[in-house]
Short mmCIF file of C-alpha atoms in Angstrom, two decimals:
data_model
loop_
_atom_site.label_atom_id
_atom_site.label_comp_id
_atom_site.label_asym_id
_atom_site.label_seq_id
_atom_site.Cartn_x
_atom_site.Cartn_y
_atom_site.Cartn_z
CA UNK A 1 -14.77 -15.88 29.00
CA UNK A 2 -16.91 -13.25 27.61
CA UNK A 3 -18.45 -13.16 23.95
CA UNK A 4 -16.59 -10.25 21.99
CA UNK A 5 -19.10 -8.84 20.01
CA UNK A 6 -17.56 -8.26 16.34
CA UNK A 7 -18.15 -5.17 15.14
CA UNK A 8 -17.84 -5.82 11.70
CA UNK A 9 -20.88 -7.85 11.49
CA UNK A 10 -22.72 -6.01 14.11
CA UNK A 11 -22.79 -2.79 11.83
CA UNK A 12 -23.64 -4.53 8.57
CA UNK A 13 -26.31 -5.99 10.27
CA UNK A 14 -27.13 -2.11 11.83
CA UNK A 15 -27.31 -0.79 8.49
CA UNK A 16 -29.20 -3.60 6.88
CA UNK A 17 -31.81 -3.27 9.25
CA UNK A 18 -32.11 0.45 9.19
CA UNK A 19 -32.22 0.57 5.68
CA UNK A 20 -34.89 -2.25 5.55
CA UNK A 21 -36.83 -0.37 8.33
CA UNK A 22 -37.04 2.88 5.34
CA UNK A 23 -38.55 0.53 2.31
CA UNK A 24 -40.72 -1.79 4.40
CA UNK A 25 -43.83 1.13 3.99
CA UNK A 26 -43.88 0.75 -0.28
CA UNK A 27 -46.50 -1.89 -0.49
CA UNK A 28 -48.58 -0.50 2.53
CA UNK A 29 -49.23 2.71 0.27
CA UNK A 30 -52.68 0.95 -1.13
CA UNK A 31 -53.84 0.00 1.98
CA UNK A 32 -53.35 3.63 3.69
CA UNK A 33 -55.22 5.00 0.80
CA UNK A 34 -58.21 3.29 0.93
CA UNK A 35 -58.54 3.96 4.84
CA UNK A 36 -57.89 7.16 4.84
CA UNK A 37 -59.57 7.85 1.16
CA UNK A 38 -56.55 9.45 -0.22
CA UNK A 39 -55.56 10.86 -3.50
CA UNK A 40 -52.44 9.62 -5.42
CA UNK A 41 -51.02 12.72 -4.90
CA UNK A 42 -50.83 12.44 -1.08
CA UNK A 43 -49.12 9.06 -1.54
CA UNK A 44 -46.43 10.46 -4.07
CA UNK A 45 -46.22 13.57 -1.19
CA UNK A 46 -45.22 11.28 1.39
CA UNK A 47 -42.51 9.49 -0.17
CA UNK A 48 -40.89 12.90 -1.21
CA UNK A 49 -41.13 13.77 1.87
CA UNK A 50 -38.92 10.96 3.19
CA UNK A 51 -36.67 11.42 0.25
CA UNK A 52 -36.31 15.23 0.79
CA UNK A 53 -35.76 14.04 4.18
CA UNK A 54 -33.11 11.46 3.12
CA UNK A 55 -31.28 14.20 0.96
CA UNK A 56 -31.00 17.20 3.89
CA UNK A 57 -29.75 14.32 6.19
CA UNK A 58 -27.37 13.25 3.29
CA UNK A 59 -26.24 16.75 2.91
CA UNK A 60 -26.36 17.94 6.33
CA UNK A 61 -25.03 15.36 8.54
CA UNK A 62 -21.87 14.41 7.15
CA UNK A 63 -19.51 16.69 9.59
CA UNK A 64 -21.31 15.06 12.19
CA UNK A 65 -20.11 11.95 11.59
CA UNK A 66 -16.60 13.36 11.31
CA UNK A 67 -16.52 15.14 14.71
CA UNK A 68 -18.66 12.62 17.00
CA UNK A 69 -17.45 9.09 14.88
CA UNK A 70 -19.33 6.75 13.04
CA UNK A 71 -19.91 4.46 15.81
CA UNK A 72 -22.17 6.62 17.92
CA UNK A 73 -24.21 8.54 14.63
CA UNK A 74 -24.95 4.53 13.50
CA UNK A 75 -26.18 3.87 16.90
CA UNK A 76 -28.33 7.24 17.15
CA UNK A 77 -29.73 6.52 13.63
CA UNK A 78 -30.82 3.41 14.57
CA UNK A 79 -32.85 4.10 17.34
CA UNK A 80 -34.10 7.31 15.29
CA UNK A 81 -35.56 4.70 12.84
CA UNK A 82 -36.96 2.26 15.45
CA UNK A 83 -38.69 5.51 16.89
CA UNK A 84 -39.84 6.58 13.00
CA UNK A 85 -40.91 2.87 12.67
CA UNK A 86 -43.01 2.65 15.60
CA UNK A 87 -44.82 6.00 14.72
CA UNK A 88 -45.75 4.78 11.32
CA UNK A 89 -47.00 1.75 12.57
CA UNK A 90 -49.22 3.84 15.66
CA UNK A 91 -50.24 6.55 12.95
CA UNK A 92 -53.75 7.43 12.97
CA UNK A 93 -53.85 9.96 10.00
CA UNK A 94 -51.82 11.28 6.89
CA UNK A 95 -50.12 13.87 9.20
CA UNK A 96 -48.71 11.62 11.48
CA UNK A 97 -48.09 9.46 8.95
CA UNK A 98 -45.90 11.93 7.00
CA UNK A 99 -43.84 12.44 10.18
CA UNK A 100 -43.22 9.46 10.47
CA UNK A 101 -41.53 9.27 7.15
CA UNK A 102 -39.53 12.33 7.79
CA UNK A 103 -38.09 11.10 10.91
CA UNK A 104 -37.07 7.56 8.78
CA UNK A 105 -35.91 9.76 6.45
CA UNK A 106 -33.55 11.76 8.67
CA UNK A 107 -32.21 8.10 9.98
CA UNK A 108 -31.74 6.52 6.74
CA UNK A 109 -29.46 9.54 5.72
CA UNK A 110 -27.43 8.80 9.34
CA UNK A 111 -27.10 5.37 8.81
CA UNK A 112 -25.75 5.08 5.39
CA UNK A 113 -23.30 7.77 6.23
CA UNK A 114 -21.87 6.44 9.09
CA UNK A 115 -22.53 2.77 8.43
CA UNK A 116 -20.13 3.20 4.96
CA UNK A 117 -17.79 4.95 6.96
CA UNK A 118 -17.67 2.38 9.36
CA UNK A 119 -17.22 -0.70 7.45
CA UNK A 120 -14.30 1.05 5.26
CA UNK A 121 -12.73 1.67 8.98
CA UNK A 122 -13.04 -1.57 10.51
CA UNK A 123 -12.05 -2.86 7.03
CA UNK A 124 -8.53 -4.95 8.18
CA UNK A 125 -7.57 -6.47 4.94
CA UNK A 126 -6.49 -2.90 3.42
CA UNK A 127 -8.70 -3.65 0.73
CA UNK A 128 -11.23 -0.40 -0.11
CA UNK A 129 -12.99 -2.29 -2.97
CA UNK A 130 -14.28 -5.01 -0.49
CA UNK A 131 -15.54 -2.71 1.71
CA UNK A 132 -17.65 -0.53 -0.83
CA UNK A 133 -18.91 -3.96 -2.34
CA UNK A 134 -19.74 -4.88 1.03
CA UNK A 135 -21.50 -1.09 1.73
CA UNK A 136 -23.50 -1.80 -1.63
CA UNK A 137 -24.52 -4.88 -1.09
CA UNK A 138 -25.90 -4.67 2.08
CA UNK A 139 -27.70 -1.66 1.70
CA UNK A 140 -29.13 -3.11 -1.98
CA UNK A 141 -29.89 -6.17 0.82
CA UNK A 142 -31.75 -4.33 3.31
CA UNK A 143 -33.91 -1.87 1.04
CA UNK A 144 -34.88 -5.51 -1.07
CA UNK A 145 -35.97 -7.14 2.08
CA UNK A 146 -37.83 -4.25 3.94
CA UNK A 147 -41.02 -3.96 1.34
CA UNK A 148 -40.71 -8.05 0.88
CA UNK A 149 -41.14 -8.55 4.77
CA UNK A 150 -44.00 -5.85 5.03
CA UNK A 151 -45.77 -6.85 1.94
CA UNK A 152 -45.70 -10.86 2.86
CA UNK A 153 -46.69 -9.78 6.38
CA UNK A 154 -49.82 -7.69 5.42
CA UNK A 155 -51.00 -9.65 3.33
CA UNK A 156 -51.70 -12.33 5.61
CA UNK A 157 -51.21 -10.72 9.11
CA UNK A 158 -54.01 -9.46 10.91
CA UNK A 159 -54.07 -5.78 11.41
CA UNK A 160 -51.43 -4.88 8.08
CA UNK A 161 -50.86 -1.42 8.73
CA UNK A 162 -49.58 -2.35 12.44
CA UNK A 163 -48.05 -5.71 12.32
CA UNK A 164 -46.05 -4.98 8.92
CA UNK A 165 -43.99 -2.75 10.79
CA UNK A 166 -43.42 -5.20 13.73
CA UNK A 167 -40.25 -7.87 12.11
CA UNK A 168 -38.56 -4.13 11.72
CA UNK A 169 -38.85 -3.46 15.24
CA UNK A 170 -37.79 -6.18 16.89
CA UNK A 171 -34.91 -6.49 14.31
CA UNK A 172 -34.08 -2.69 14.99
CA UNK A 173 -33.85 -3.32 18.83
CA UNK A 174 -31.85 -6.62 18.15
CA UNK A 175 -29.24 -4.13 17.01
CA UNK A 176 -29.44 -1.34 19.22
CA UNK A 177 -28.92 -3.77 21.78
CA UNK A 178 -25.74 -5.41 19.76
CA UNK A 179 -24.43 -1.45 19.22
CA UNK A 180 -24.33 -1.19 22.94
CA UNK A 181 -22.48 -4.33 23.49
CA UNK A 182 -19.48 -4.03 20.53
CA UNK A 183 -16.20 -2.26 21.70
CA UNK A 184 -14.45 -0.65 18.80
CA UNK A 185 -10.58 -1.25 18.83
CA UNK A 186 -8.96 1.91 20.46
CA UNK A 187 -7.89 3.41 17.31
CA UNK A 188 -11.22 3.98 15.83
CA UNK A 189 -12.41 5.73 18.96
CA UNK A 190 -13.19 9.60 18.02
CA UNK A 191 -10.72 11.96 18.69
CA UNK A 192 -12.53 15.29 21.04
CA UNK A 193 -12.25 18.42 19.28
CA UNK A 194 -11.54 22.02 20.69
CA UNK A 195 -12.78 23.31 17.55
CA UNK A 196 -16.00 25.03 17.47
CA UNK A 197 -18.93 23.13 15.66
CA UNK A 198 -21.87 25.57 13.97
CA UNK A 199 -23.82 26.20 11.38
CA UNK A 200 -21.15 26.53 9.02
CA UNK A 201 -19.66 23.29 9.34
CA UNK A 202 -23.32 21.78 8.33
CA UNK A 203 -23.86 23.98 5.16
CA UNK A 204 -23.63 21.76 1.92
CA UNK A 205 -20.93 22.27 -0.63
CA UNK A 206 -21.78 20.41 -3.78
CA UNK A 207 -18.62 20.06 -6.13
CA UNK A 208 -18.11 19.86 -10.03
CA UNK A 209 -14.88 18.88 -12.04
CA UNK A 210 -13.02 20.19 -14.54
CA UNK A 211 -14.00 21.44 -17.56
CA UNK A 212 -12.52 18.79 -19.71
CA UNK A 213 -14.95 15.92 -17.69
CA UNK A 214 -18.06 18.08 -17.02
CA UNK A 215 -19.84 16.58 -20.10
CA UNK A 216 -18.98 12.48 -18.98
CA UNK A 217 -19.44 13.53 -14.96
CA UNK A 218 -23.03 15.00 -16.17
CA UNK A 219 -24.40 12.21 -18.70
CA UNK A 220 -23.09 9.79 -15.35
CA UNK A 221 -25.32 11.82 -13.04
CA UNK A 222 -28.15 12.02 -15.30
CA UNK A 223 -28.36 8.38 -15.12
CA UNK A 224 -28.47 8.55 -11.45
CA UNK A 225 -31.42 11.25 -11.95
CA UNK A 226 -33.29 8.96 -14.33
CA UNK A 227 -32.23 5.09 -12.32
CA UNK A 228 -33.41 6.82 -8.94
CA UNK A 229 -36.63 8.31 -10.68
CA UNK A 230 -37.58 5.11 -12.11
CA UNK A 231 -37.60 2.77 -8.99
CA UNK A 232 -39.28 5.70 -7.22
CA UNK A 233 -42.07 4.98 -9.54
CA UNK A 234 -42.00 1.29 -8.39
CA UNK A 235 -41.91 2.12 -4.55
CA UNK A 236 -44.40 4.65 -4.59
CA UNK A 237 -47.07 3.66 -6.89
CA UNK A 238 -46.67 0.84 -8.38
CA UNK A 239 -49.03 -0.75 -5.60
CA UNK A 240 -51.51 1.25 -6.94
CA UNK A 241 -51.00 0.71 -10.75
CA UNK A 242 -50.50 -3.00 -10.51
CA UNK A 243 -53.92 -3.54 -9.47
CA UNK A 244 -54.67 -2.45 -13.05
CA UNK A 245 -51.83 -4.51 -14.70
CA UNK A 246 -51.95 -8.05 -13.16
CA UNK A 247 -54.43 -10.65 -12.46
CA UNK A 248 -53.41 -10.61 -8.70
CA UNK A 249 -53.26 -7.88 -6.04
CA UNK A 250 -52.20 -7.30 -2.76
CA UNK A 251 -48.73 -6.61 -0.46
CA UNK A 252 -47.53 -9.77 -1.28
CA UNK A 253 -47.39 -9.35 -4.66
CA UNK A 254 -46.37 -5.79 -5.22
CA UNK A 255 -43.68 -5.70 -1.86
CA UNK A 256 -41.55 -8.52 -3.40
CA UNK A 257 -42.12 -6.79 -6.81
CA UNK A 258 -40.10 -3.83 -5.47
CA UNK A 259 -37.77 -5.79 -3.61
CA UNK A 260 -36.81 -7.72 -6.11
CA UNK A 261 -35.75 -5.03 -8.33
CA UNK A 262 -32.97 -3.79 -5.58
CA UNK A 263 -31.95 -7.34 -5.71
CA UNK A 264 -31.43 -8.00 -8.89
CA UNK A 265 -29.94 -4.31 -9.34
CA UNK A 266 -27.30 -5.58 -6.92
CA UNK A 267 -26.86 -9.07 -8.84
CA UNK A 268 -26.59 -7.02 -12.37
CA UNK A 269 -23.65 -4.93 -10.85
CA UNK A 270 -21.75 -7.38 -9.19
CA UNK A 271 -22.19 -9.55 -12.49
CA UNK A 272 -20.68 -5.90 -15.09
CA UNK A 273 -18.00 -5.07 -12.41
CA UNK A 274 -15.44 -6.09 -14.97
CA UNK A 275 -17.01 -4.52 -18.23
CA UNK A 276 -16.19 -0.79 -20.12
CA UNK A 277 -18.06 1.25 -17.97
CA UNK A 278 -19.11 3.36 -21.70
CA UNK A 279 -21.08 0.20 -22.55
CA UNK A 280 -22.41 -0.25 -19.28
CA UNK A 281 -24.00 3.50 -19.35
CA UNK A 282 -25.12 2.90 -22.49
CA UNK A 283 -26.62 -0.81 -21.96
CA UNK A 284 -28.33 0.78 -18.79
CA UNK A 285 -30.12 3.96 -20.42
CA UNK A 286 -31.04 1.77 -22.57
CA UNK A 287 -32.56 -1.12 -20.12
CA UNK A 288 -34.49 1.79 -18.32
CA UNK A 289 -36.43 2.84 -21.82
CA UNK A 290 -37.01 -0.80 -22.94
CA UNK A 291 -38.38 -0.68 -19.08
CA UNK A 292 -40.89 2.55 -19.96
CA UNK A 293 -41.65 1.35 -22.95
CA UNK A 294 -42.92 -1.86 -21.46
CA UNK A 295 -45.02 0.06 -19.00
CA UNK A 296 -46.77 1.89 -21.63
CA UNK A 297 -47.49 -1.35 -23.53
CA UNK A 298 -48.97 -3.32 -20.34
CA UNK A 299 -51.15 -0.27 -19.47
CA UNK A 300 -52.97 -1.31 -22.42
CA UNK A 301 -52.14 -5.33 -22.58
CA UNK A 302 -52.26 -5.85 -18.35
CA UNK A 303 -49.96 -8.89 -18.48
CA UNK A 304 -48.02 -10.54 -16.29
CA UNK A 305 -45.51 -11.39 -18.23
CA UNK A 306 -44.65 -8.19 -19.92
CA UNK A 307 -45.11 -6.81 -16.40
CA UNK A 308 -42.15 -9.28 -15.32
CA UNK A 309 -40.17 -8.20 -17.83
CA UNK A 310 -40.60 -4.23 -16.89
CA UNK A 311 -39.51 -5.37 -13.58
CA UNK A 312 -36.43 -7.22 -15.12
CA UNK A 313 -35.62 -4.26 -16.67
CA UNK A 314 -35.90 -1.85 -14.30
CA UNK A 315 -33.34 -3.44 -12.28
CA UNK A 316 -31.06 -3.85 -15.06
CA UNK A 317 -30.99 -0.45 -15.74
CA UNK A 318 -31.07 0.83 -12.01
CA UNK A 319 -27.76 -1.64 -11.52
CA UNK A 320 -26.44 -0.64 -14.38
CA UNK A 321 -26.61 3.15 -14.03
CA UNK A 322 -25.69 3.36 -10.85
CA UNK A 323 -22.53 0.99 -11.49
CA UNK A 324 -21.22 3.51 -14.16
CA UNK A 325 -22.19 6.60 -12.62
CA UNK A 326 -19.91 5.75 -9.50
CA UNK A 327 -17.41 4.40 -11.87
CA UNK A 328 -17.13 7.99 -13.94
CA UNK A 329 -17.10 9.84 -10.70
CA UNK A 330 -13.89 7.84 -9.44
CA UNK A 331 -12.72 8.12 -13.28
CA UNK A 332 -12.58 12.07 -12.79
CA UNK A 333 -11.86 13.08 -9.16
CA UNK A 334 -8.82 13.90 -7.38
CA UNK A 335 -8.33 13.40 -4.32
CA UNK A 336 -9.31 16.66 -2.59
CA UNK A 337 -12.44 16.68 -4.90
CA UNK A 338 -13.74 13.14 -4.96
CA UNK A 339 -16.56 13.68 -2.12
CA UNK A 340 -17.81 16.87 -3.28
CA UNK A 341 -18.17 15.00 -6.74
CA UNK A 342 -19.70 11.81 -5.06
CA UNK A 343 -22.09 14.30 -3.13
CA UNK A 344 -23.15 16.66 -6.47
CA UNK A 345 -24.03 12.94 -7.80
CA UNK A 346 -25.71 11.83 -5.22
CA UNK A 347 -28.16 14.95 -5.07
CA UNK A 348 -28.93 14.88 -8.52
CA UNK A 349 -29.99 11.41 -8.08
CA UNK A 350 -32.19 12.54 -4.98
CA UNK A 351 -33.53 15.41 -7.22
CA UNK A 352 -34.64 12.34 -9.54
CA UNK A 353 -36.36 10.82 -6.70
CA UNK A 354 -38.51 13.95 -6.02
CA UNK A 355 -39.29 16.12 -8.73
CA UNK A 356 -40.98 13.30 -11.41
CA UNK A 357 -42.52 11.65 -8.30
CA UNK A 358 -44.00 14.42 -7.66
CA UNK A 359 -45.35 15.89 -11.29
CA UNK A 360 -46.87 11.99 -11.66
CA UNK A 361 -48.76 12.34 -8.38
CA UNK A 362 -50.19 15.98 -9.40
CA UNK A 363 -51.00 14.60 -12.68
CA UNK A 364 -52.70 11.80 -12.00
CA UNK A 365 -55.38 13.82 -9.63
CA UNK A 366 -55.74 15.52 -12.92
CA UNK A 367 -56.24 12.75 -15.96
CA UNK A 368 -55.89 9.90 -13.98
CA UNK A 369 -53.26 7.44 -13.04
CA UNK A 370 -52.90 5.84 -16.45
CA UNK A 371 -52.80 8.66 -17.95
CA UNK A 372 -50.22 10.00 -16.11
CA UNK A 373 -47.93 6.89 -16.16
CA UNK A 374 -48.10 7.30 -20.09
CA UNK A 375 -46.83 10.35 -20.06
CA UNK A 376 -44.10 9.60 -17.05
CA UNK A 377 -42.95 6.50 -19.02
CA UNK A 378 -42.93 8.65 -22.05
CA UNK A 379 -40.94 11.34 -21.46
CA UNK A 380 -38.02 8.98 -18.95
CA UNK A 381 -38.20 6.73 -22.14
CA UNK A 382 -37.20 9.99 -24.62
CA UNK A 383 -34.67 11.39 -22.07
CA UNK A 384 -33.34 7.33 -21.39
CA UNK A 385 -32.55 7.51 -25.13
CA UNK A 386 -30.91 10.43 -25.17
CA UNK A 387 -28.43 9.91 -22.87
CA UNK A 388 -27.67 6.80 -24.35
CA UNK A 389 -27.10 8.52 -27.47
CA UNK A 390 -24.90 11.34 -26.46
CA UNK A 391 -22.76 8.76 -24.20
CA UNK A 392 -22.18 7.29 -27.30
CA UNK A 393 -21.23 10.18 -28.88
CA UNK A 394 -19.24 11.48 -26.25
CA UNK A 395 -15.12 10.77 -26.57
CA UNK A 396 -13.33 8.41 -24.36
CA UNK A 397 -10.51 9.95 -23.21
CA UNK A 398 -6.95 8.54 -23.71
CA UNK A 399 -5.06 7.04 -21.47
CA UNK A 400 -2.13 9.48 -19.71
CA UNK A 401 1.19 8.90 -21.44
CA UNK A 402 3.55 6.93 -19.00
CA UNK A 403 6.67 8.44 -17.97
#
């Protein structure tokens, strides 16, 4: 009798791997910059570059997925990452190196997409919420493990900057195999269009809602802007500030560092699911500037402990942030408006990804790196504090009147 290959599992496991296959690179940063005597400025340039990449893709790709199915843009975004994979791990300069990330980038965006789509599809139970939990978990999953395998791998692994990459890879064409083998049930197969398919179908539209929720939908996206910002500060150069904050160094120490905080970001929403989602904004702006304010103090104390407890943070407030910024966005959209309003959020949490990633990077080739972080940790710990303010401030509305 043949094996039936369930697709379920076969396209969490997809998007776990692509996802890990996009954060496995985070601890390697140190490593590329002392062989190729970088600035921290080219570092910072390279993960915006993914991200930007990330973001188009995001934007972008979306009707694909709607004309061609989920099933075959999961499969071609794997095997775009395994290629982006393999050319970080053959790169012999920053150039190449940057492509590299661009092409990841222009997966991860695929996979997500499609991946999420997929899962609520071959969903049977009817139940939405399980699926979503399921999307958020694995991806939280796969972008904890990816700079855990690489940084336990280089530390110890001869070669780092070639076998880090290599658990990805053989992972990666574990599932492209498996995404040739699964047979989705005839219902889910796409549907050929006659329609033309152009430029205009790929053009962005970014939404907003009414009036009446603008101020809640935009303190809900500002945490996105400032959650995103601040583990983009862990992934991109915290291998290179930890050397000055802890008594130990290396990939193993700062890939699990990063990882961690995804994990624990998942743990912390899974474990407020059931609370106000007010308190939960407010309880997460205010775990991201305990987190800043912790980084300023260990710049000066370099402890391991208070470093710990940044990390702790951190992922408090990412989890947090996140979980009541999706909440508010389902709290306010309609129907016929609740992408657009999931997509607006989403980019403003990409745009907190780039911009402060990349004014940290400029101005550390200026002052210095711990410089720099003072002032990055400053100003994300004013603007943390003021969003947890004005959610406070702002008015929960009532309940519609039932009929």
């Amino acid at each position: 009798m043949k094996y039936q290959w369930p697709p379920y599992f076969w396209v969490c496991f997809s998007m776990c791997v692509g996802v890990m296959g996009t954060a496995l690179a985070s601890p390697l940063y140190p490593l590329y910059q002392v062989q190729w005597q970088l600035p921290p400025s080219a570092i910072t340039q390279v993960f915006v570059l993914y991200m930007a990449a990330a973001l188009t893709s995001l934007m972008l790709l979306g009707a694909i997925t709607t004309r061609y199915g989920f099933f075959k843009v999961l499969r071609a975004g794997v095997m775009l990452m395994s290629a982006g994979v393999l050319l970080s791990a053959l790169a012999w300069n920053m150039q190449v190196f940057g492509l590299s990330r661009i092409i990841i980038g222009l997966a991860s965006g695929m996979i997500t997409t499609s991946a999420s789509l997929g899962l609520t599809q071959l969903n049977t139970s009817g139940d939405t919420q399980r699926a979503a939990a399921t999307t958020s978990l694995t991806i939280a999953f796969g972008f904890g493990l990816g700079p855990i395998v690489g940084g336990l791998v280089a530390q110890w692994a001869p070669f780092p900057l070639r076998s880090a990459y290599l658990p990805s890879l053989l992972l990666s064409a574990l599932a492209i195999y498996s995404l040739f083998q699964v047979q989705l049930p005839a219902h889910l197969q796409p549907v050929p269009s006659s329609t033309s398919f152009g430029l205009r179908q790929l053009m962005p539209r970014l939404t907003f809602p009414e009036r009446a929720a603008l101020r809640r939908y935009g303190l809900a996206s500002m945490g996105a802007f400032c959650a995103f910002g601040m583990f983009s500060l862990f992934a991109s150069l915290a291998p290179s500030f930890m050397q000055s904050m802890l008594p130990w160094h290396g990939p193993a120490i700062s890939g699990p560092s990063i990882g961690l905080i995804l994990l624990l970001s998942a743990a912390s929403q899974y474990a407020a699911k059931g609370f106000v989602t007010r308190k939960v904004l407010i309880t997460g702006y205010g775990a991201l500037a305990l987190c800043n304010l912790l980084l300023i103090a260990n710049v000066f104390a370099s402890s391991a402990a208070v470093f710990l407890l940044c990390v702790l943070s951190a992922a408090l407030g990412h989890g947090l942030c996140n979980l009541g910024g999706i909440s508010v966005v389902n709290r306010v959209a309609r129907a016929d408006n609740r992408a657009g309003l999931l997509a607006t959020y989403l980019v403003i949490g990409y745009v907190g990804t780039i911009l402060p990633i990349l004014g940290i990077g400029w101005l550390s080739d200026q002052v210095g790196l711990s410089r720099a972080l003072l002032v990055f940790c400053a100003v994300f710990a004013l603007l943390s504090t003021a969003l947890a303010l004005a959610t406070w401030r702002t008015p929960v509305p009532a309940p519609a009147a039932k009929h």
